[in-house]
Short mmCIF file of C-alpha atoms and ligand atoms in Angstrom, two decimals:
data_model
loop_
_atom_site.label_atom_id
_atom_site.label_comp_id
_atom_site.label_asym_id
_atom_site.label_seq_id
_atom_site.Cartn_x
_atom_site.Cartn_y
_atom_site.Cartn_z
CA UNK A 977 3.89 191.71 32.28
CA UNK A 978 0.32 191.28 33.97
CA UNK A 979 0.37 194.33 36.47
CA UNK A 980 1.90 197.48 36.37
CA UNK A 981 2.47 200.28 39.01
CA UNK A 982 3.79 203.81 38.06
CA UNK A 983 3.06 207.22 40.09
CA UNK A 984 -0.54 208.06 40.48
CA UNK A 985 -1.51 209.87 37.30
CA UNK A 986 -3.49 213.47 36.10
CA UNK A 987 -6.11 214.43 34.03
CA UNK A 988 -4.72 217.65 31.99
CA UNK A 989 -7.79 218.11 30.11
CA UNK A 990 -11.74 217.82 31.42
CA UNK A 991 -15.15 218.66 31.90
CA UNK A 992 -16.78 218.41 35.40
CA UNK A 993 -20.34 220.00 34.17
CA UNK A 994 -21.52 221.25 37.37
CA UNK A 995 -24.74 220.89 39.27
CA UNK A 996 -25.91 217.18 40.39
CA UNK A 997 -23.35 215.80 37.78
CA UNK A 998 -20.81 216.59 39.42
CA UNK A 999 -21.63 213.92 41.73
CA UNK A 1000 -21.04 211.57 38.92
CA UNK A 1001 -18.19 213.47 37.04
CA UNK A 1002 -15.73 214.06 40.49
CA UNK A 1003 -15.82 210.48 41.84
CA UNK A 1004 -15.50 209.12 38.47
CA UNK A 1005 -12.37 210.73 37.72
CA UNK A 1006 -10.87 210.79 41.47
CA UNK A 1007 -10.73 207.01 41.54
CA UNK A 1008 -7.31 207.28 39.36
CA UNK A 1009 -6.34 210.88 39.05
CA UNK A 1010 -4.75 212.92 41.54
CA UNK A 1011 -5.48 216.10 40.06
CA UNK A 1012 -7.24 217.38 36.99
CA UNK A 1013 -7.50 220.35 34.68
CA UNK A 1014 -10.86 221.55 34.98
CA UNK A 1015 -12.44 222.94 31.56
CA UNK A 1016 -14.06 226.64 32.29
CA UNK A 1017 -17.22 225.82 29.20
CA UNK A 1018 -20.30 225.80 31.36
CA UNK A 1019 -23.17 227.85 31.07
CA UNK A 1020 -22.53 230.79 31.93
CA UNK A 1021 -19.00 230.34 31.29
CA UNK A 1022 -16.21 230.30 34.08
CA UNK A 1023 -14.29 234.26 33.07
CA UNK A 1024 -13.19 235.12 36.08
CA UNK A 1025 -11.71 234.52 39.35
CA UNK A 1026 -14.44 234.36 41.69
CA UNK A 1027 -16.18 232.56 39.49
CA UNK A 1028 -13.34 229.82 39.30
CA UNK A 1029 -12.68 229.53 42.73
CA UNK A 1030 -16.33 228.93 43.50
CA UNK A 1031 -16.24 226.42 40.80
CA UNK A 1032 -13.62 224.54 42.08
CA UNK A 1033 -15.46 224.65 46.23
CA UNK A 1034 -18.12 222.75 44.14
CA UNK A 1035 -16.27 220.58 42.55
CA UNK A 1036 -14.49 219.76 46.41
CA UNK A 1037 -17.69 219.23 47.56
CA UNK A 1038 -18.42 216.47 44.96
CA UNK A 1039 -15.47 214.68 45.63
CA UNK A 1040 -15.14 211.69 48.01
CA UNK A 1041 -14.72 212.15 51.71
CA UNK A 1042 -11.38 210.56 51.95
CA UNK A 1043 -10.06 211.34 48.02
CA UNK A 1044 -7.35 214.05 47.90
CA UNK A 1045 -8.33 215.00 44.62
CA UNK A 1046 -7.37 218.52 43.77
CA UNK A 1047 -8.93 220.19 40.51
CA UNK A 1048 -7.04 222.72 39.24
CA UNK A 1049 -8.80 225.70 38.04
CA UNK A 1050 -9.05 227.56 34.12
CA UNK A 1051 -10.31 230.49 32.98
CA UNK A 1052 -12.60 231.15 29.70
CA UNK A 1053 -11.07 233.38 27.07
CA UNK A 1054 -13.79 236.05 25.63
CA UNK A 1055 -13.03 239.49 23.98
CA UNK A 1056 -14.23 241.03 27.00
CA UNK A 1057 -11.15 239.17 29.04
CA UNK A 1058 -8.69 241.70 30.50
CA UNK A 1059 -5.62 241.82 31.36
CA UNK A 1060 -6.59 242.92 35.22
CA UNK A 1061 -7.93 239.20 34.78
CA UNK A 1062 -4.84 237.64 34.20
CA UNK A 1063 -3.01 238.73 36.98
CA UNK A 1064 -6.93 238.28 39.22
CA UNK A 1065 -6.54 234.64 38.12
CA UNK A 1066 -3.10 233.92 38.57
CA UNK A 1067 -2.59 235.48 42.43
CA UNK A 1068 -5.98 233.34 43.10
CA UNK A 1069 -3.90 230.06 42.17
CA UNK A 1070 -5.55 229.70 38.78
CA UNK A 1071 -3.00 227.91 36.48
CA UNK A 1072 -4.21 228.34 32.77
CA UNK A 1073 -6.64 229.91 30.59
CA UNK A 1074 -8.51 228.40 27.30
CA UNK A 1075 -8.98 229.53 23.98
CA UNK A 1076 -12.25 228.39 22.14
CA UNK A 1077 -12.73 229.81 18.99
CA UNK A 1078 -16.15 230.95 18.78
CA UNK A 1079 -18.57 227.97 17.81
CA UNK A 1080 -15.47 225.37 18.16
CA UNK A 1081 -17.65 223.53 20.28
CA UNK A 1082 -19.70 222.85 23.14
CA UNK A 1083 -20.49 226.25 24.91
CA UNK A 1084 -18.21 227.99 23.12
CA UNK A 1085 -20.68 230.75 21.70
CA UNK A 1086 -19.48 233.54 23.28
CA UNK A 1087 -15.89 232.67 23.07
CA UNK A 1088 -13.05 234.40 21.15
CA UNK A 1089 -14.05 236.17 17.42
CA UNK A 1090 -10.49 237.66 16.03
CA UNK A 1091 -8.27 236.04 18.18
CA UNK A 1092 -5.72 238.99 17.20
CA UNK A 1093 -7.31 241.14 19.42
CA UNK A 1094 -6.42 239.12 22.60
CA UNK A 1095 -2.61 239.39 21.77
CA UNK A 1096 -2.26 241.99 25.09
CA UNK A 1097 -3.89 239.32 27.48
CA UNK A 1098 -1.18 236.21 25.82
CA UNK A 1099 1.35 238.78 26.49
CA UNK A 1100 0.27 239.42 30.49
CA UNK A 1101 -0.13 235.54 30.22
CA UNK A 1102 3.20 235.30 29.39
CA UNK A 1103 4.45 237.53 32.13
CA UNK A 1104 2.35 236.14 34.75
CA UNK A 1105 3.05 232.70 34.14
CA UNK A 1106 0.17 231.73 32.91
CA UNK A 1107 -0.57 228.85 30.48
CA UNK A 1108 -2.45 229.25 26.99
CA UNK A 1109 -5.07 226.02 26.45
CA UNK A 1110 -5.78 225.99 22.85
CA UNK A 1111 -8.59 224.54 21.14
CA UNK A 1112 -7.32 224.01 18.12
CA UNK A 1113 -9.85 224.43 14.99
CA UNK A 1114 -11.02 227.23 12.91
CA UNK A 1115 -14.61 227.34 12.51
CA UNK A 1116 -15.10 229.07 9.11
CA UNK A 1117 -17.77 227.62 7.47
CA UNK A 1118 -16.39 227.21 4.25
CA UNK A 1119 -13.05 225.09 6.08
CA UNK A 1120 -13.50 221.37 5.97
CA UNK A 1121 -14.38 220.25 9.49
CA UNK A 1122 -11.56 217.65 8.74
CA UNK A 1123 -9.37 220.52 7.84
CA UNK A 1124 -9.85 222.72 10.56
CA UNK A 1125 -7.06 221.61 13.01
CA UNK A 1126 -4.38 222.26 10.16
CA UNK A 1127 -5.76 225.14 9.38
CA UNK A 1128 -5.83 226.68 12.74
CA UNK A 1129 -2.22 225.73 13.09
CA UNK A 1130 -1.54 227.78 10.11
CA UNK A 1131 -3.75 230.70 10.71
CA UNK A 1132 -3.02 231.23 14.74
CA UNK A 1133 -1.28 228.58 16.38
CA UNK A 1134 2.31 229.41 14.90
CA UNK A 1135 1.71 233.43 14.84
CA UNK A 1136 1.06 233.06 18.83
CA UNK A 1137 4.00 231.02 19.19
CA UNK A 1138 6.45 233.34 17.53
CA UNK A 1139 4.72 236.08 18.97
CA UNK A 1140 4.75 234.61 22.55
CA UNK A 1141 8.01 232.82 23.01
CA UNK A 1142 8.05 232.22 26.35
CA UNK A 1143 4.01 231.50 26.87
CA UNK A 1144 3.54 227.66 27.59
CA UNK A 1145 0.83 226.72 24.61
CA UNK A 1146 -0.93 223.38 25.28
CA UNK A 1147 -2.22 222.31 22.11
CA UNK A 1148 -5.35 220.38 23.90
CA UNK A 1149 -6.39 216.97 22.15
CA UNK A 1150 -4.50 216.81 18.95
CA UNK A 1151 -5.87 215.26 16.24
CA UNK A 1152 -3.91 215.21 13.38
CA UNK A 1153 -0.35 214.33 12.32
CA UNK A 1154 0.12 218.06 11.17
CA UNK A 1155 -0.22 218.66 15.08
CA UNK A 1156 2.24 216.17 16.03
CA UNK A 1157 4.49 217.96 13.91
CA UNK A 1158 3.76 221.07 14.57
CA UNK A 1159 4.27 220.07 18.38
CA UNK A 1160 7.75 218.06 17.85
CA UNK A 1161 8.96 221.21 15.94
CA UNK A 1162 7.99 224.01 18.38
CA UNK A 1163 10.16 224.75 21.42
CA UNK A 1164 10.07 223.13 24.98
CA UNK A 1165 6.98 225.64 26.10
CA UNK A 1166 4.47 223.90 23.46
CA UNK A 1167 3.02 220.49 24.30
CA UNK A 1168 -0.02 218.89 23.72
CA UNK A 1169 -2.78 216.81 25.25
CA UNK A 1170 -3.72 213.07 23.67
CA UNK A 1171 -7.39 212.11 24.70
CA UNK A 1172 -7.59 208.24 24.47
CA UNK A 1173 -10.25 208.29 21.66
CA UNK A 1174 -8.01 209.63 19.10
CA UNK A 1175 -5.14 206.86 20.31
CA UNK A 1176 -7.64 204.22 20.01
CA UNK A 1177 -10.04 205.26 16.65
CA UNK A 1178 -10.86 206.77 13.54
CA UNK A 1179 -13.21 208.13 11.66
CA UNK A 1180 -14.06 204.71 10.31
CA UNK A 1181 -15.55 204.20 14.23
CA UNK A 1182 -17.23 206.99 13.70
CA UNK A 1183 -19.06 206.28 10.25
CA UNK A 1184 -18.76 202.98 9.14
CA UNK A 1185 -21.77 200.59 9.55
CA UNK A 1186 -24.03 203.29 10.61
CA UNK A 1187 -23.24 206.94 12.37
CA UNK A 1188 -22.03 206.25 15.98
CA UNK A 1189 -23.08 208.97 18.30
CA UNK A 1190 -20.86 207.78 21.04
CA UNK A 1191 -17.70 208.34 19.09
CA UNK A 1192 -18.65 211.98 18.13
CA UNK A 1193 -16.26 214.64 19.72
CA UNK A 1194 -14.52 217.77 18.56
CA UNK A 1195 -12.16 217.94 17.33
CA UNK A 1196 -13.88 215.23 14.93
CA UNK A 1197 -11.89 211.67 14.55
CA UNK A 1198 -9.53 212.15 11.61
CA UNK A 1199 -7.99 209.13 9.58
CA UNK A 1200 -6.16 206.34 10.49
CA UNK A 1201 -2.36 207.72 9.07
CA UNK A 1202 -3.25 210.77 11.57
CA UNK A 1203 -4.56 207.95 14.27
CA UNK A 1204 -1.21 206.24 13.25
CA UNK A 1205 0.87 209.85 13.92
CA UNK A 1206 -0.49 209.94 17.31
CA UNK A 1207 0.16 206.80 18.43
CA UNK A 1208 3.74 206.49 17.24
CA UNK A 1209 4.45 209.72 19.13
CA UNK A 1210 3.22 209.07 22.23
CA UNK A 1211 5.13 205.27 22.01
CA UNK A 1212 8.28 207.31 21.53
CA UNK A 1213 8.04 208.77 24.96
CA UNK A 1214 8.40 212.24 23.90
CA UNK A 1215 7.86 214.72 27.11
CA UNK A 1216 5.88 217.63 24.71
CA UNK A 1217 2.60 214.67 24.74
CA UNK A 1218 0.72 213.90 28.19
CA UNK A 1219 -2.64 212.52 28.92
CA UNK A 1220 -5.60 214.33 28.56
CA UNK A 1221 -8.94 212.59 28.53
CA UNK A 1222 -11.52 215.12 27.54
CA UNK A 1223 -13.92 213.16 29.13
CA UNK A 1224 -17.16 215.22 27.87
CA UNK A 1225 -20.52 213.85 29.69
CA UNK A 1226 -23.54 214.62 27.38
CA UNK A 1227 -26.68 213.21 28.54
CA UNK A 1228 -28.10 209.66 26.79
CA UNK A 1229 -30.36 211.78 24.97
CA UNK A 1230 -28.21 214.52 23.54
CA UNK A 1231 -25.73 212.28 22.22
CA UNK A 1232 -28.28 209.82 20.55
CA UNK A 1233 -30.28 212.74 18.73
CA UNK A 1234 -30.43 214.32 15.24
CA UNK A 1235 -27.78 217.03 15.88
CA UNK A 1236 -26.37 214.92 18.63
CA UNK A 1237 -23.73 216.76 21.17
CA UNK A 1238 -19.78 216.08 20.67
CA UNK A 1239 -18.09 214.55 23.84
CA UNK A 1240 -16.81 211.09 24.82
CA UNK A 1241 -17.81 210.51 28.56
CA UNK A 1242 -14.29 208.66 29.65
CA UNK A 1243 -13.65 208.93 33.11
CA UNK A 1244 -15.29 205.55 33.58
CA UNK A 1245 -12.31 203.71 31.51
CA UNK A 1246 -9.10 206.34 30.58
CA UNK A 1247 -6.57 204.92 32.49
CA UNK A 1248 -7.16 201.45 31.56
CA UNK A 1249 -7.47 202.83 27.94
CA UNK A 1250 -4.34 204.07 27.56
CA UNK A 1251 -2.88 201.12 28.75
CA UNK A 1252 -4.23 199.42 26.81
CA UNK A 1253 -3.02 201.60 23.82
CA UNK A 1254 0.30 201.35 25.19
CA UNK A 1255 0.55 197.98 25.79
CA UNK A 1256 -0.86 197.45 21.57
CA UNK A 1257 2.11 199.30 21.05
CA UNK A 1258 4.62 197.76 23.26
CA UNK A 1259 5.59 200.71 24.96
CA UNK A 1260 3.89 200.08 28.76
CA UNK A 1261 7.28 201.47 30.11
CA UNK A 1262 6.48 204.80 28.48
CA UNK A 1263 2.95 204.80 29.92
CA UNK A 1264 4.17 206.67 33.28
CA UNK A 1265 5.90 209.17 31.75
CA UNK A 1266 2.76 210.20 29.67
CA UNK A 1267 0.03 209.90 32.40
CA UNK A 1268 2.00 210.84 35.34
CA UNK A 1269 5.09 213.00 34.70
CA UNK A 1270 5.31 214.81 31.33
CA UNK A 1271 1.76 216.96 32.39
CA UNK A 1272 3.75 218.28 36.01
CA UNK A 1273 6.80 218.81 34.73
CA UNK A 1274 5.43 221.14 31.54
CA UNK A 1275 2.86 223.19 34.35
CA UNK A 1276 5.81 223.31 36.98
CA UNK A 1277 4.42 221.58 39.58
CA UNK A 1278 5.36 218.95 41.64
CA UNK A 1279 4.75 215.36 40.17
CA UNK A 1280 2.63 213.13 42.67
CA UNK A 1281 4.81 210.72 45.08
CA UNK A 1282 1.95 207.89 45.46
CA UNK A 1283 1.31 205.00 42.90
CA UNK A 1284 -1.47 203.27 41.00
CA UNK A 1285 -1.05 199.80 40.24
CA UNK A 1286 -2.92 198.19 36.81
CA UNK A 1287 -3.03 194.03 36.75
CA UNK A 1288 -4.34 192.54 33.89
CA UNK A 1289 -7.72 191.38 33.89
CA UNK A 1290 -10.86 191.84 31.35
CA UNK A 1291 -13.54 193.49 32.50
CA UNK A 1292 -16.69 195.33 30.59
CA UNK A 1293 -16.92 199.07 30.75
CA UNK A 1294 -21.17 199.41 32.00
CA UNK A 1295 -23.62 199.73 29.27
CA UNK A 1296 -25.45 203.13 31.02
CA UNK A 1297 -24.74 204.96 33.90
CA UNK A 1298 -28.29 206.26 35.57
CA UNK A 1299 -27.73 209.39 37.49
CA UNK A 1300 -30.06 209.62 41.27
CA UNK A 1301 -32.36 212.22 38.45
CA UNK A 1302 -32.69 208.84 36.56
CA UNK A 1303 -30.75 210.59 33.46
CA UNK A 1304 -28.73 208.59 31.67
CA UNK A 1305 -25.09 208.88 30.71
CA UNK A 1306 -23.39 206.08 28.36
CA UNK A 1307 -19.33 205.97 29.30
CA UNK A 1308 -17.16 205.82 26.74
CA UNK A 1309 -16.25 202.12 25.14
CA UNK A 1310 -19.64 200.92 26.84
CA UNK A 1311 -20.09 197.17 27.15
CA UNK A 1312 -16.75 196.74 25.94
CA UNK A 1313 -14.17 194.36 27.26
CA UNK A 1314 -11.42 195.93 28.82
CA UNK A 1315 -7.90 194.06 29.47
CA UNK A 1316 -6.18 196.21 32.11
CA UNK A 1317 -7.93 197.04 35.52
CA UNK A 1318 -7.20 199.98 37.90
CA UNK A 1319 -6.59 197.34 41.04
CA UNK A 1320 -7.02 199.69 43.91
CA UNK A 1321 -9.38 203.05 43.22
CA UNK A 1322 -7.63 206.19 45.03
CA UNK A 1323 -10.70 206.86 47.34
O1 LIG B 1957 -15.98 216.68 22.13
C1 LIG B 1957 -15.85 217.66 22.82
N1 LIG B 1957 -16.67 217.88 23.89
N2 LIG B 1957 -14.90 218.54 22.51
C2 LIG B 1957 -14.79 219.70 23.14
O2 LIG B 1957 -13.94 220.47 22.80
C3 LIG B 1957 -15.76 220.08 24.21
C4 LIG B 1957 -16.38 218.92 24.81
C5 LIG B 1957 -17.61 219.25 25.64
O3 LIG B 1957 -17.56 220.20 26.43
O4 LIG B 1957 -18.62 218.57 25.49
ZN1 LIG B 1958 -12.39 219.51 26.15
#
C-alpha cells in the first residue's frame, strides 16, 4: 500500500503556549487535525471559563484564514476549583478538565496537593458531563520517577474510578504496560491517550550514547517491554486508545540546558509518525480508527466527515524551526527521514 486516506484526524492531547507561538503552534497542528484538545498549563494557568474562552479567541486568531480548525477548550484543576466552575465551564462549551499533580510537570506548580479533596468537583464532573484528563504520576520524592505512573494508578487512578463510575477518565499519554492494563480492565468511560514518542522509543533514546534533550518528556520514556505494551495495544485496534500527540514546544534553549524542560515539539511530524508506527506493525487499517474515530466517539461528538490522504514518500522532518523573534524551536524527530507524507495540508 503506498497511500492511504482515512477521515481527517484529532489531536486529543496538546499544548498551544500562547503569545507569538501560537503563530507557530496553530498552523502547525491545523495542517492535519481538525480539532484539538487544548492543554490549560500556561502561565497563569487557564481555571476558569472566561479565561478559556479567551484562550481559545486567541488560539482562532492564530489559525489559518481558510483552516476550520476548532480547539476545544480545558480547564486547570487547583484546590481552589469549585464546583460553580464545573457547571461555568461546561454551559460555556468547555469539554474537559485536567488533573496535574502538583510538580508533575511543566507549569504544574500550583496544581492539585491531596487530590482527595477535589472528590466534590469529579462528582459535579460526573453530573455535568464533564471529562476528567489525568496526568498520571505521583510526584513524591522518594517514588522512582520510573515508578510513578504505576504508582499513581494505585494510589488515585483506581479510587476515582470506583468512586466515579460514570465520569469519563482519560488516562493522557500512557506510558507503561501497567496503564495499558489498567485501561483494558476499566469500563467503557476510561480510555487513554498514546503520544507518538512512547510508540516509537525508549528510554534507551533517551540515554544511550549521551543524554538526548529532545527525547525528554513527562511522563519520562519507560522500557522497551512497556514500549512493546503500547504498541501491541494500539495494533489491536482497541477503541479505549486514541491519538494524542502532546506536542510540548520548549524553546532551543530550554530543552538543550542543564535542567533542560520536558516536551517533544510534534506537530511538525505526528501524523506521519504514527503511520509510520502502524505501518512497522502492520496494522495501517487500524490507523483510522485510532487517529480519527476512537477520540469522538469516547467525548460524544461527532466524528469529522472529510479525509486526509498519506502516500508514501521520505522526506526529512527540518533541523530548527526559527520563530519571526528569531527563537528557535527543534520539532520532534529533527533531520530525520520520514516514510509517509501528509499529501494535501488541511489549510
Ligand atoms: O513532556 C511534557 N511536556 N509533559 C507534560 O505533561 C507537559 C508538557 C509541557 O507542557 O511542556
Ligand atoms: Zn501534555
Amino acid at each position: 500500500m503506498d497511500r492511504i486516506t482515512i477521515t481527517t484526524p484529532d489531536d486529543w492531547h496538546l499544548h498551544f503556549r500562547d503569545g507569538d507561538m501560537l503563530n507557530e503552534t496553530v498552523p502547525a497542528t491545523a495542517r492535519c487535525f481538525k480539532r484539538a484538545i487544548v492543554m490549560p498549563n500556561l502561565v497563569p494557568p487557564i481555571t476558569s471559563a472566561d479565561m478559556a474562552l479567551k484562550y481559545r479567541s486567541r488560539i482562532i486568531d492564530a489559525s489559518p484564514a481558510n483552516s476550520q480548525f476548532e480547539p476545544l477548550m480545558t480547564l486547570y484543576l487547583t484546590n481552589a476549583t469549585s464546583t460553580q466552575d464545573i457547571v461555568d465551564a461546561k454551559q460555556a462549551g468547555i469539554h474537559a478538565c485536567k488533573l496535574y499533580p502538583a510538580g508533575a510537570t511543566t507549569n504544574s506548580d500550583s496544581a492539585v496537593k491531596g487530590i482527595d479533596a477535589l472528590y466534590p468537583v469529579f462528582q459535579a464532573m460526573q453530573e455535568e458531563g464533564m471529562l476528567l484528563l489525568v496526568h498520571g504520576e505521583v510526584t513524591d520524592s522518594h517514588i522512582d520517577i520510573f515508578d510513578r505512573e504505576k504508582a499513581f494508578i494505585d494510589t488515585h487512578l483506581a479510587s476515582i474510578v470506583e468512586a466515579f463510575p460514570q465520569l469519563k477518565v482519560v488516562f493522557e499519554h500512557i506510558t507503561t504496560a501497567d496503564a495499558v492494563q489498567f485501561v483494558s480492565n476499566s469500563s467503557a468511560n476510561v480510555a487513554a491517550t498514546v503520544t507518538p514518542q512512547h510508540l516509537l522509543l525508549n528510554r534507551n533514546d533517551l540515554l544511550v550514547g549521551g543524554i538526548r534533550p529532545h527525547n525528554y518528556c513527562l511522563p519520562v520514556l519507560k522500557r522497551n517491554t512497556h514500549q512493546q505494551a503500547i504498541r501491541d495495544v494500539v495494533a489491536s485496534g482497541s477503541n479505549k486508545f486514541f491519538l494524542g500527540t502532546d506536542s510540548a514546544p520548549h524553546t532551543r534553549d530550554n530543552k538543550e540546558n542543564a535542567c533542560g524542560c520536558a516536551g517533544c515539539y510534534s506537530a511538525w511530524s505526528a501524523i506521519e509518525l504514527y503511520a509510520q508506527v502502524f505501518d512497522d506493525l502492520g496494522a495501517l487499517d487500524k490507523l483510522e480508527g485510532f487517529a480519527s474515530h476512537h477520540g469522538a466517539d469516547f467525548y460524544g461528538l461527532k466524528r469529522n466527515t472529510d479525509t486526509i490522504t498519506l502516500v508514501q514518500e521520505l522526506w526529512q522532518v527540518p533541523d530548527r524551526i526559527t520563530l519571526a523573534d528569531g527563537t528557535e524551536l527543534v520539532p520532534f524527530y529533527a533531520g530525520q527521514t520520514l516514510n509517509w507524507k501528509l499529501e494535501n495540508s488541511l489549510s
